[in-house]
PDB file of C-alpha atoms in Angstrom:
ATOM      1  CA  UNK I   1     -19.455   5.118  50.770  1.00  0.00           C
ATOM      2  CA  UNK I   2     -19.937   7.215  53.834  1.00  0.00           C
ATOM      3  CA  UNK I   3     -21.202  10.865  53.554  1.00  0.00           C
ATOM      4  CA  UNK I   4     -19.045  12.126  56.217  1.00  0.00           C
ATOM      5  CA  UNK I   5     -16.109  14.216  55.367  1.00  0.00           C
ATOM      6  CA  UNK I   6     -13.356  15.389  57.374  1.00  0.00           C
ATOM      7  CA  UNK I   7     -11.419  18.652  56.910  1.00  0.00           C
ATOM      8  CA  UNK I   8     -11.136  18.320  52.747  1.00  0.00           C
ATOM      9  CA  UNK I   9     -13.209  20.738  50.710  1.00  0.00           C
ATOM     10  CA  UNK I  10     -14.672  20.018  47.358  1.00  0.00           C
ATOM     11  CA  UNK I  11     -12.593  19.669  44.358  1.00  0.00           C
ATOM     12  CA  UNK I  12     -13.288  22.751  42.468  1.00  0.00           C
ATOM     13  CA  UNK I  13     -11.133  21.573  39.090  1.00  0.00           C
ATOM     14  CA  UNK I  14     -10.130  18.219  38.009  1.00  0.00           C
ATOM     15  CA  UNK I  15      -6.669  18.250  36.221  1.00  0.00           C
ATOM     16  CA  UNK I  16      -7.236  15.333  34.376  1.00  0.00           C
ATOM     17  CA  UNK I  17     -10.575  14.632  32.930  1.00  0.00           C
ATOM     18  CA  UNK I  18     -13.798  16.883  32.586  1.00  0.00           C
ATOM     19  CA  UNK I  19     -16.540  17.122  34.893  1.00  0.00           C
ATOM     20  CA  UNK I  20     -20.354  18.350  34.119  1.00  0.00           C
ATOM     21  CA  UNK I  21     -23.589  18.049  35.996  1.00  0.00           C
ATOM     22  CA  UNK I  22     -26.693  18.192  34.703  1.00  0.00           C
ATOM     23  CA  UNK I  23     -29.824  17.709  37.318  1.00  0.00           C
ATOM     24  CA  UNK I  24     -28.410  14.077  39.062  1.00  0.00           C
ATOM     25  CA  UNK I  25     -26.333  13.283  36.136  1.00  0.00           C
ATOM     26  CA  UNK I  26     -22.493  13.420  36.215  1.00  0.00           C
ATOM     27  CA  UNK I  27     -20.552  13.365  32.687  1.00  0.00           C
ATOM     28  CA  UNK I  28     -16.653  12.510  33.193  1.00  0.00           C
ATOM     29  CA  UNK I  29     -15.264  12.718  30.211  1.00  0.00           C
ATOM     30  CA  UNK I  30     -11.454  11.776  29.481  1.00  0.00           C
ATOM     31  CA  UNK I  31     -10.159  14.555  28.051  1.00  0.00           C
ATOM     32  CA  UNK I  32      -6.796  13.994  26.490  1.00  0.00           C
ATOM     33  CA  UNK I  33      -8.053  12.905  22.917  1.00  0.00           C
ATOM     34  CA  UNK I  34      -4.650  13.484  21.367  1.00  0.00           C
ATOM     35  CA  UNK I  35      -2.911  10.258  23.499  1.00  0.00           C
ATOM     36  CA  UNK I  36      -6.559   8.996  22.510  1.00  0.00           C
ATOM     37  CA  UNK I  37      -7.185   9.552  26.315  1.00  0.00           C
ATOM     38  CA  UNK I  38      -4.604   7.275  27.369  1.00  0.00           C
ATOM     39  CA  UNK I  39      -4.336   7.375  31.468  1.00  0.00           C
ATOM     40  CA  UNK I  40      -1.667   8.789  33.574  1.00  0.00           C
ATOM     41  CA  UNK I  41      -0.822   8.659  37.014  1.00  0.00           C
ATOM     42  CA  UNK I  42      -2.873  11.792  37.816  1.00  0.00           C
ATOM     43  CA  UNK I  43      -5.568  10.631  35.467  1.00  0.00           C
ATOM     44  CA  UNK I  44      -5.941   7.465  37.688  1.00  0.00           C
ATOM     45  CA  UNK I  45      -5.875   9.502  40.770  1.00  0.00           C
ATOM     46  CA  UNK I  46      -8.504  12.024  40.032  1.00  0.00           C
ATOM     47  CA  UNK I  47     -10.231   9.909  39.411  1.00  0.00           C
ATOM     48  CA  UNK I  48     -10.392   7.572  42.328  1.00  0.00           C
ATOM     49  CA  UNK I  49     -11.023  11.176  44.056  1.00  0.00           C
ATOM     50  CA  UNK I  50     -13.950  12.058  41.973  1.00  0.00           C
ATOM     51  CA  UNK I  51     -15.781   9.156  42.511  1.00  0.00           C
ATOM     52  CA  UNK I  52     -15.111   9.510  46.148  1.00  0.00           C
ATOM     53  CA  UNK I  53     -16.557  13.376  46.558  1.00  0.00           C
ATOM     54  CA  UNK I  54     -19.278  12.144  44.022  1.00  0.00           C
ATOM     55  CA  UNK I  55     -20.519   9.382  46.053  1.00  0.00           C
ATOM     56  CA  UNK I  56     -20.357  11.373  49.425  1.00  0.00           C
ATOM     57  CA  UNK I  57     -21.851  14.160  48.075  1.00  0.00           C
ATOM     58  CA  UNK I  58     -25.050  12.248  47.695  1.00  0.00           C
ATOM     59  CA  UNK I  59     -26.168  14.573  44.458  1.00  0.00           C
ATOM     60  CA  UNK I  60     -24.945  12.483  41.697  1.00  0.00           C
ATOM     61  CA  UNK I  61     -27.837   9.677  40.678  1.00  0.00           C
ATOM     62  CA  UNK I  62     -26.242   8.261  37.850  1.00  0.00           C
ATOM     63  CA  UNK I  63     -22.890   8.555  35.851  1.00  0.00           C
ATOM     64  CA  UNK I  64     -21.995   8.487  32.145  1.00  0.00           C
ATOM     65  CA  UNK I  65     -18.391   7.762  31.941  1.00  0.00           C
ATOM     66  CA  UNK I  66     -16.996   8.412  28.094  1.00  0.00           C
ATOM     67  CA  UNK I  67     -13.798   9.543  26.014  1.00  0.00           C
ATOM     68  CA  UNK I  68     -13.286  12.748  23.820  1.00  0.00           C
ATOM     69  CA  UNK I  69     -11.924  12.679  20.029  1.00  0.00           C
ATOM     70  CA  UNK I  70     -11.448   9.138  18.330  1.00  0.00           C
ATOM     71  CA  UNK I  71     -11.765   6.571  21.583  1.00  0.00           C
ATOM     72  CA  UNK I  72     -12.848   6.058  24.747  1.00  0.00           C
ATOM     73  CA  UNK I  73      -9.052   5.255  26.573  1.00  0.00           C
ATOM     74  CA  UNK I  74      -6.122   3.345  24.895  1.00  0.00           C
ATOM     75  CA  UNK I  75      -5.221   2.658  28.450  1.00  0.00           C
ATOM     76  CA  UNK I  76      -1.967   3.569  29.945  1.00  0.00           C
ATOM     77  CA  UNK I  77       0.377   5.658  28.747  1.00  0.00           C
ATOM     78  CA  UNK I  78       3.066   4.315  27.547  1.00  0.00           C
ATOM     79  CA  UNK I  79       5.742   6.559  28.457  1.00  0.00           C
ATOM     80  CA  UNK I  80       3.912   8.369  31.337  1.00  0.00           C
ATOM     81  CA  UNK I  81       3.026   4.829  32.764  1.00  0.00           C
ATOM     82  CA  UNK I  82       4.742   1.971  31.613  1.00  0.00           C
ATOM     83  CA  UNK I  83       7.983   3.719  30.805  1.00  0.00           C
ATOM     84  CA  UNK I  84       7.501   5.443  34.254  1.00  0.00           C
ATOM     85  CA  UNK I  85       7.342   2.202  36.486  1.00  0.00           C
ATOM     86  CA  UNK I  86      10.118   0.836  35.404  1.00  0.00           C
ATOM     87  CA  UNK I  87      12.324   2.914  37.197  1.00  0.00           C
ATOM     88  CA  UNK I  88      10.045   2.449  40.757  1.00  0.00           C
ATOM     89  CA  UNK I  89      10.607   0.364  43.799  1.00  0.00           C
ATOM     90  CA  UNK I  90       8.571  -2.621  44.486  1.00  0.00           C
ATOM     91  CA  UNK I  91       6.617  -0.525  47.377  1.00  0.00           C
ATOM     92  CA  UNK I  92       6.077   2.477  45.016  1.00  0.00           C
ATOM     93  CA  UNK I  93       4.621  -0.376  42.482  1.00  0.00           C
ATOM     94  CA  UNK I  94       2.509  -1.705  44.832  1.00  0.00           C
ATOM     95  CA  UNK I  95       1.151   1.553  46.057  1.00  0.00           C
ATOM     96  CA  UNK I  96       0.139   2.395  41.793  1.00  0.00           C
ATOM     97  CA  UNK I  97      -1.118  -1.166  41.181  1.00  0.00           C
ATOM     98  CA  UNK I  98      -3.506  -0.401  44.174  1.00  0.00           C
ATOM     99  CA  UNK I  99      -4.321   2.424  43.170  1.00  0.00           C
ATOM    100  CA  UNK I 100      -5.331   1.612  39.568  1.00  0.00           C
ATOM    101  CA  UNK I 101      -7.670  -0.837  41.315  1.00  0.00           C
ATOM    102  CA  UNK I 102      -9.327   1.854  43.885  1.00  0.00           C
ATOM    103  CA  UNK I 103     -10.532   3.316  40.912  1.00  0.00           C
ATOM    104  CA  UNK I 104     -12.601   0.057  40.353  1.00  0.00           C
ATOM    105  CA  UNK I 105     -13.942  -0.563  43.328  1.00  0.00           C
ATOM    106  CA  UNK I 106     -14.870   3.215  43.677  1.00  0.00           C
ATOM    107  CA  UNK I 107     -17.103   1.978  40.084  1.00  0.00           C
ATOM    108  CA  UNK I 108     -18.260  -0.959  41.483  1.00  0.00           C
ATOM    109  CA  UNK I 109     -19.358   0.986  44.787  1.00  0.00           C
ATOM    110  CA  UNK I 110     -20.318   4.199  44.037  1.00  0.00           C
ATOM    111  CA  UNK I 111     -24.152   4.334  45.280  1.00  0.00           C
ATOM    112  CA  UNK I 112     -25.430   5.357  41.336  1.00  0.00           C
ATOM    113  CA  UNK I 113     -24.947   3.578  38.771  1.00  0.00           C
ATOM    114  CA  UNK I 114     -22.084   4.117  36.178  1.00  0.00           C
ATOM    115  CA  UNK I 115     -22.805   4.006  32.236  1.00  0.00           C
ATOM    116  CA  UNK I 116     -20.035   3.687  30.101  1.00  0.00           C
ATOM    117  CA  UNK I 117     -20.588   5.638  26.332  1.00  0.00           C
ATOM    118  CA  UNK I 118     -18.001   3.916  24.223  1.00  0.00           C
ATOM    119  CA  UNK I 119     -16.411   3.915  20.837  1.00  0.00           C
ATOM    120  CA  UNK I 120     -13.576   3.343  18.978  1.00  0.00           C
ATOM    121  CA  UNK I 121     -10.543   1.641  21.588  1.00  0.00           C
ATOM    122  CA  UNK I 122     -11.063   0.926  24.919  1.00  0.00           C
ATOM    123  CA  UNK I 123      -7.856  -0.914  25.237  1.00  0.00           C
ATOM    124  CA  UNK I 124      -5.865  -1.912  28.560  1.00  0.00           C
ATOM    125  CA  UNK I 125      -7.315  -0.149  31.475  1.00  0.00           C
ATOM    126  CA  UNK I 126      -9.961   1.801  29.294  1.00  0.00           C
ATOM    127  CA  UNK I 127     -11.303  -1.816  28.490  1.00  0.00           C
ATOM    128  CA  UNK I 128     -11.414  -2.323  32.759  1.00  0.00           C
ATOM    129  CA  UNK I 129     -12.820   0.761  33.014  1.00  0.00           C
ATOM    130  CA  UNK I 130     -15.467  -0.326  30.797  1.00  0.00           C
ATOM    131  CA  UNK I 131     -16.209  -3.253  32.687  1.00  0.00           C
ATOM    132  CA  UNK I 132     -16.545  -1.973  36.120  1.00  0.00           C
ATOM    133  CA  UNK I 133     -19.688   0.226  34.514  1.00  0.00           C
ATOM    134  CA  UNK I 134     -22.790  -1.257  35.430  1.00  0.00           C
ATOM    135  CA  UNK I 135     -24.127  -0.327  31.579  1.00  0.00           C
ATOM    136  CA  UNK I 136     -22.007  -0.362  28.582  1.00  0.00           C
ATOM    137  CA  UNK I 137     -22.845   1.206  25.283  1.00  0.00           C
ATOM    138  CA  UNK I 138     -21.316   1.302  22.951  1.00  0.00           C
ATOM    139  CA  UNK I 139     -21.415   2.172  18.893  1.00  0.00           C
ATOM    140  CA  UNK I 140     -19.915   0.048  15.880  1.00  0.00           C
ATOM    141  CA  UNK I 141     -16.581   1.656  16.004  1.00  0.00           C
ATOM    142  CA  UNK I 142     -15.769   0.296  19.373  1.00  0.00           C
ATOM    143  CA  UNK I 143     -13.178  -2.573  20.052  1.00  0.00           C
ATOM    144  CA  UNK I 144     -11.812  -3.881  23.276  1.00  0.00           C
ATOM    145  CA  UNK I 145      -8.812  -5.154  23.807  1.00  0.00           C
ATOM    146  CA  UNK I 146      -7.958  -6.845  27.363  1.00  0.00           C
ATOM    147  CA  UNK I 147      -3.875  -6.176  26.165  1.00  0.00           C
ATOM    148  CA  UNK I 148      -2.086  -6.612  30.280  1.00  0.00           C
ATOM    149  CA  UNK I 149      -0.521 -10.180  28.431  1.00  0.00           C
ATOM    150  CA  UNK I 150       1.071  -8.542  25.530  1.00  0.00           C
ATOM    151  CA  UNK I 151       3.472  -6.188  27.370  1.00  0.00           C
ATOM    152  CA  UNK I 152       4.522  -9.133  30.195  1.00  0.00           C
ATOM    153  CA  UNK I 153       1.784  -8.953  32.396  1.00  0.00           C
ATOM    154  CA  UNK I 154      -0.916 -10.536  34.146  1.00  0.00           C
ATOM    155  CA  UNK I 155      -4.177 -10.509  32.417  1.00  0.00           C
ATOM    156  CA  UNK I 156      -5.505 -10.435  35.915  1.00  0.00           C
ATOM    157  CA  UNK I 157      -5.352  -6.161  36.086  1.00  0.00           C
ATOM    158  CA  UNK I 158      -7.469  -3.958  37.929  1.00  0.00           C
ATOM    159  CA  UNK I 159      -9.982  -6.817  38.989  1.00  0.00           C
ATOM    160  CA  UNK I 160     -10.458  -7.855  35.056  1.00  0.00           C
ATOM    161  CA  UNK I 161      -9.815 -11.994  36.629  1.00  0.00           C
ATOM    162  CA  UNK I 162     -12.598 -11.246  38.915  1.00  0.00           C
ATOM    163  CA  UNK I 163     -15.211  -8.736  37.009  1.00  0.00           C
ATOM    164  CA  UNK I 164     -14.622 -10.226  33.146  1.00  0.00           C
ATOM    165  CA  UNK I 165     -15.932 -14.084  33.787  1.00  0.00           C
ATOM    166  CA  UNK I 166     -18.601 -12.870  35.606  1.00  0.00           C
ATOM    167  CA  UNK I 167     -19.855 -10.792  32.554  1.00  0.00           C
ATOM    168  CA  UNK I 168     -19.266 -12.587  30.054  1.00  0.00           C
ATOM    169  CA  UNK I 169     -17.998 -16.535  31.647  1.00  0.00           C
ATOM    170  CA  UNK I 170     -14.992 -18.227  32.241  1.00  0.00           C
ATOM    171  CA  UNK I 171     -14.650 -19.548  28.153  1.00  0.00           C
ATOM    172  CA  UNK I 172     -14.695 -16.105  26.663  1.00  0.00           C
ATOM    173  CA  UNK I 173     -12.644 -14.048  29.812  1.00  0.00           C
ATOM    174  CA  UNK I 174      -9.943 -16.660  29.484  1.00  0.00           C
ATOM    175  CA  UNK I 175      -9.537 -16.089  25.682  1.00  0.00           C
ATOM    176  CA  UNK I 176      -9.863 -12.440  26.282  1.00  0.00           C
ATOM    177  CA  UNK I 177      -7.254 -12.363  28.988  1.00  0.00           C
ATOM    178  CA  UNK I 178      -4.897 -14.614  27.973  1.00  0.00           C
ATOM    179  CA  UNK I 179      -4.265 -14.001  24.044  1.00  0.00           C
ATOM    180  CA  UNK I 180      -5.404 -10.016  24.093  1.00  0.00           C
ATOM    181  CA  UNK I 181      -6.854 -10.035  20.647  1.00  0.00           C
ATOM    182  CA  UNK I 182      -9.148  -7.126  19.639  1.00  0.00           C
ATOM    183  CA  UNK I 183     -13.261  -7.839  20.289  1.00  0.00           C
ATOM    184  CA  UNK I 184     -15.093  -6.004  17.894  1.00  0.00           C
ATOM    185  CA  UNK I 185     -18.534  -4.464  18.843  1.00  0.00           C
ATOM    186  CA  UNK I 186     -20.572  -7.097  17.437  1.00  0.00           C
ATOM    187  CA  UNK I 187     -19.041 -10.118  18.781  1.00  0.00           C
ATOM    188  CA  UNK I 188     -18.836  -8.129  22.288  1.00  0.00           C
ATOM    189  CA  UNK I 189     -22.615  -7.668  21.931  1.00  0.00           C
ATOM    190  CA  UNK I 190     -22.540 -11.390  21.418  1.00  0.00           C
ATOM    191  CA  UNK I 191     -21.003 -12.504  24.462  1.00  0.00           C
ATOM    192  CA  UNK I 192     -22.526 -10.280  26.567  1.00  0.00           C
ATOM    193  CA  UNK I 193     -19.720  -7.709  27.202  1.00  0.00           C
ATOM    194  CA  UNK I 194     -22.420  -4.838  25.571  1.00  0.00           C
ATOM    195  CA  UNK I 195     -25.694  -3.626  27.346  1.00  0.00           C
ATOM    196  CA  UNK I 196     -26.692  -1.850  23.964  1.00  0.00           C
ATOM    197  CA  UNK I 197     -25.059  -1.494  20.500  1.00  0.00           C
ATOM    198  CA  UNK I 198     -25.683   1.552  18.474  1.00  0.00           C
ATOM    199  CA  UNK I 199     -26.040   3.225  15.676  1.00  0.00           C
ATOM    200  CA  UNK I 200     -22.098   4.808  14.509  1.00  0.00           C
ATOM    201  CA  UNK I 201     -21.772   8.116  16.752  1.00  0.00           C
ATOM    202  CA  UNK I 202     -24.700   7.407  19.039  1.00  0.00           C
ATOM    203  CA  UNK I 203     -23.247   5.982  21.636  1.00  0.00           C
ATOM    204  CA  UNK I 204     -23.344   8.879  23.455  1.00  0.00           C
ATOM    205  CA  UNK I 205     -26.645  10.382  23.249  1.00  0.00           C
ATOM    206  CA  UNK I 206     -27.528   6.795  24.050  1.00  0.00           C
ATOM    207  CA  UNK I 207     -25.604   6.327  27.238  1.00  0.00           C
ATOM    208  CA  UNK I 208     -26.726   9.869  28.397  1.00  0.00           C
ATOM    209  CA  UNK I 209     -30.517   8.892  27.431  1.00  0.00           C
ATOM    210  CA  UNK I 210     -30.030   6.035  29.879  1.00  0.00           C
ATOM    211  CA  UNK I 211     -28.566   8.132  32.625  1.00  0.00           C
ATOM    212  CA  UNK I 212     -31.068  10.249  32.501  1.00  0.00           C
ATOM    213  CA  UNK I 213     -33.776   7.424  32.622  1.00  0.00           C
ATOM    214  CA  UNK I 214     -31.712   5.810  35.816  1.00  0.00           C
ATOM    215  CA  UNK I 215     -31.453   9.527  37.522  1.00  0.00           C
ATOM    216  CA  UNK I 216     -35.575   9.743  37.544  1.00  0.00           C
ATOM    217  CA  UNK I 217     -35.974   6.598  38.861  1.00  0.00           C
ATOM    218  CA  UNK I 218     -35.679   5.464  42.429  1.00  0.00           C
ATOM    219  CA  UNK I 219     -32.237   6.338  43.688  1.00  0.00           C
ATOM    220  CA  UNK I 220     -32.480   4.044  47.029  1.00  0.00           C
ATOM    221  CA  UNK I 221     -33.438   1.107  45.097  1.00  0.00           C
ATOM    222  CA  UNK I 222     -31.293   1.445  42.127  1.00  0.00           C
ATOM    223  CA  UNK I 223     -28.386   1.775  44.688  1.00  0.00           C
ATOM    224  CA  UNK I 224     -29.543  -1.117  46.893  1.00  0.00           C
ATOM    225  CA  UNK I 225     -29.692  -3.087  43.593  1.00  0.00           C
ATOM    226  CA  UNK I 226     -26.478  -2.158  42.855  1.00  0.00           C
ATOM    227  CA  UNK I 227     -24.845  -3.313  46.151  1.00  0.00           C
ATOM    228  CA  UNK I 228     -26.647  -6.471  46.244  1.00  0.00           C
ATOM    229  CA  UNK I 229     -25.311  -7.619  42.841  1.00  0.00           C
ATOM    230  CA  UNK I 230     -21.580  -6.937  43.849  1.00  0.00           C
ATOM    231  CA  UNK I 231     -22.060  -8.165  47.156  1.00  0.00           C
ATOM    232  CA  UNK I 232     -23.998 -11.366  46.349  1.00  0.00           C
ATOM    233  CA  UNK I 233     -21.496 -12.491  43.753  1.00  0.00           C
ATOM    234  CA  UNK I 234     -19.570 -15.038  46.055  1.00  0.00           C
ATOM    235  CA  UNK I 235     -22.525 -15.614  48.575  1.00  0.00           C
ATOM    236  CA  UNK I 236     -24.371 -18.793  49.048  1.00  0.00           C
ATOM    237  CA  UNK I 237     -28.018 -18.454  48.327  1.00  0.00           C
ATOM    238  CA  UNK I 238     -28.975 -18.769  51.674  1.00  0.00           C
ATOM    239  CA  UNK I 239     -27.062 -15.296  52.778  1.00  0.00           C
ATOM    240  CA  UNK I 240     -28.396 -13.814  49.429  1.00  0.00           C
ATOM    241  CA  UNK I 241     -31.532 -14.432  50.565  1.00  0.00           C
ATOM    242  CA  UNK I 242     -31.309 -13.209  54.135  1.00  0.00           C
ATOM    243  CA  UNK I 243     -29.157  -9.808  52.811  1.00  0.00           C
ATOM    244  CA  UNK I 244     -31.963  -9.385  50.595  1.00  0.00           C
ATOM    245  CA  UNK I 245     -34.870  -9.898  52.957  1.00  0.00           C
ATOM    246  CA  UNK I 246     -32.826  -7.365  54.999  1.00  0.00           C
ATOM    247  CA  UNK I 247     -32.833  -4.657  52.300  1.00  0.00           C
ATOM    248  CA  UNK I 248     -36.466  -4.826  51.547  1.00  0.00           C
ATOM    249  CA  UNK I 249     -37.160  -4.366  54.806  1.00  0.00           C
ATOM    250  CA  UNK I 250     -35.282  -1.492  54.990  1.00  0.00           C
ATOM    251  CA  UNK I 251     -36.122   0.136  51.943  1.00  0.00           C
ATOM    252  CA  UNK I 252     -40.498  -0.543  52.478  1.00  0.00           C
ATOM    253  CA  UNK I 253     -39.891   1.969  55.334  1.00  0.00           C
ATOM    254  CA  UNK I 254     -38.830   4.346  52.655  1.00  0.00           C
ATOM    255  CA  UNK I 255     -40.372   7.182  51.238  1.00  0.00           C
ATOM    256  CA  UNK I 256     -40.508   6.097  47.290  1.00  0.00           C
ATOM    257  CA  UNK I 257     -42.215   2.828  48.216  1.00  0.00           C
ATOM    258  CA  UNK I 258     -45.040   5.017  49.800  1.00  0.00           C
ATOM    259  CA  UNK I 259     -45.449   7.017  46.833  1.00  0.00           C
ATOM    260  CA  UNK I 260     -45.896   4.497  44.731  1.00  0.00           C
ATOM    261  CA  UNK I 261     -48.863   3.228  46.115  1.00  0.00           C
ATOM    262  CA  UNK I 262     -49.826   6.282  46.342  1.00  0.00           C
ATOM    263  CA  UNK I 263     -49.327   7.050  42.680  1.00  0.00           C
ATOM    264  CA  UNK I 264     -50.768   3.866  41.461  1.00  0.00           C
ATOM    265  CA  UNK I 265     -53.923   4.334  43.856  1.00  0.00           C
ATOM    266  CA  UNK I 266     -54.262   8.079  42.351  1.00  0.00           C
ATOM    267  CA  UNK I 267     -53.478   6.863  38.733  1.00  0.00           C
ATOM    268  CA  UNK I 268     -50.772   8.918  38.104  1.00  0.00           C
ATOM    269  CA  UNK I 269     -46.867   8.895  37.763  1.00  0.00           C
ATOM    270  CA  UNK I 270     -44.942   8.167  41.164  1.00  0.00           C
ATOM    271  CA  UNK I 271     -42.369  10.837  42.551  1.00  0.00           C
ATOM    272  CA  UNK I 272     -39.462   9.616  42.781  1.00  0.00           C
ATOM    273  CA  UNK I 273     -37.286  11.007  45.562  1.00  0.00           C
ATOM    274  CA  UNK I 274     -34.378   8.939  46.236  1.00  0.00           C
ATOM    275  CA  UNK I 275     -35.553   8.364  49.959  1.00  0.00           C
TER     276      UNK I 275
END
């Protein structure tokens, strides 16, 4: 995303979820555990905006994304959502169904990566919002649920039909999307869906253990990785191998792959910088 900005000023206070930064790392934290952080239209919204000033900003390095009280995110709210929309015009529809999938793509292309802490339900859209992490981890208490079939709808939500088989293949995404049943931890682990299972209640210190780990390291590259796998998913290898040639290029002009020569010539630990 570009760093340029217009005329807006920074958000000061985000409405619907909870904001902290710690030295590079952001913590968003849905923060409506009573509805066991079930998303709204505003929720949704500030958060596509977040991840916007966050990724112009150019401070953030990495991202733990998690849930207060007993979940992660049931999804959306019933009444605030799905009783909501059916009262709205096909054009008003359209406008929250694109929505609900800036906020993936904003994920998928924020220039830091994006670590999910999960447990208990991540259900509906909290189970998308899951997936569009780069890391997800998650602690025995956690169950997705991919549920857009069981209230009349397309499994196909929010980029699940493009982001889900490419985690986890075609076999499992199809079950997942088309019958909506609950995947417990362990059999997420074993199909892929998890980047690390935890201990019950770790998930957290976990997830922010990794962000911190992903913050020290070498934002250019870590972003350049990240763009490269989302781009390079529907490339032939031949432009895969040119866009990559390309980047390296680009990034051996950089300052972290000077200091790490450096640091391995003078034996010591290399300096990150980001540049």
């Amino acid at each position: 995303m570009s760093p340029f900005t217009g005329s807006a000023t920074r958000t000061e206070r985000w409405r619907h979820l909870r904001l902290d930064l710690d030295e590079g790392v952001a913590t968003v934290t849905l923060a409506r555990p009573a509805k066991l952080n079930a998303l709204t239209f505003g929720a949704y919204a500030d958060l596509r905006d977040l991840l916007a000033e966050l990724s112009r900003e150019r401070a953030v390095r990495a991202l733990v994304l998690g849930g207060e009280g007993r979940g992660f995110c049931s999804g959306g709210d019933v009444d605030e959502i799905i009783g909501a929309t059916l009262s709205l015009d096909t054009a008003r529809l359209l406008d929250f169904n694109r929505m609900t999938g800036q906020v993936v793509r904003a994920l998928r292309e924020c220039p830091f990566p994006v670590v999910a802490a999960l447990h208990g339900v991540a259900a509906g859209a909290g189970a998308v919002l899951a997936l569009a992490a780069d890391f997800r981890v998650a602690d025995p208490t956690t169950r997705f649920a991919f549920l857009f079939t069981r209230v009349g709808l397309s499994g196909g939500d929010m980029g699940a039909a493009y982001l889900l088989p490419r985690v986890v293949g075609l076999g499992h995404a199809t079950r997942l999307l088309m019958l909506g049943e609950p995947v417990l931890a362990a059999e997420a682990e074993r199909i892929g869906l998890l980047s690390e299972l935890t201990e019950e209640g770790a998930a957290g210190t976990r997830a922010a253990a990794l962000a911190r780990r992903l913050a020290d390291g070498p934002a250019l590259a870590l972003a350049q990785t990240k763009a490269l796998l989302s781009a390079e998913l529907d490339m032939p290898l031949a432009a895969s191998i040119e866009m990559d040639a390309a980047t390296q290029a680009l990034l051996m002009h950089g300052e972290d792959y000077a200091e790490f020569h450096a640091a391995f010539t003078e034996k010591r630990p290399p300096k990150w910088q980001g540049r």
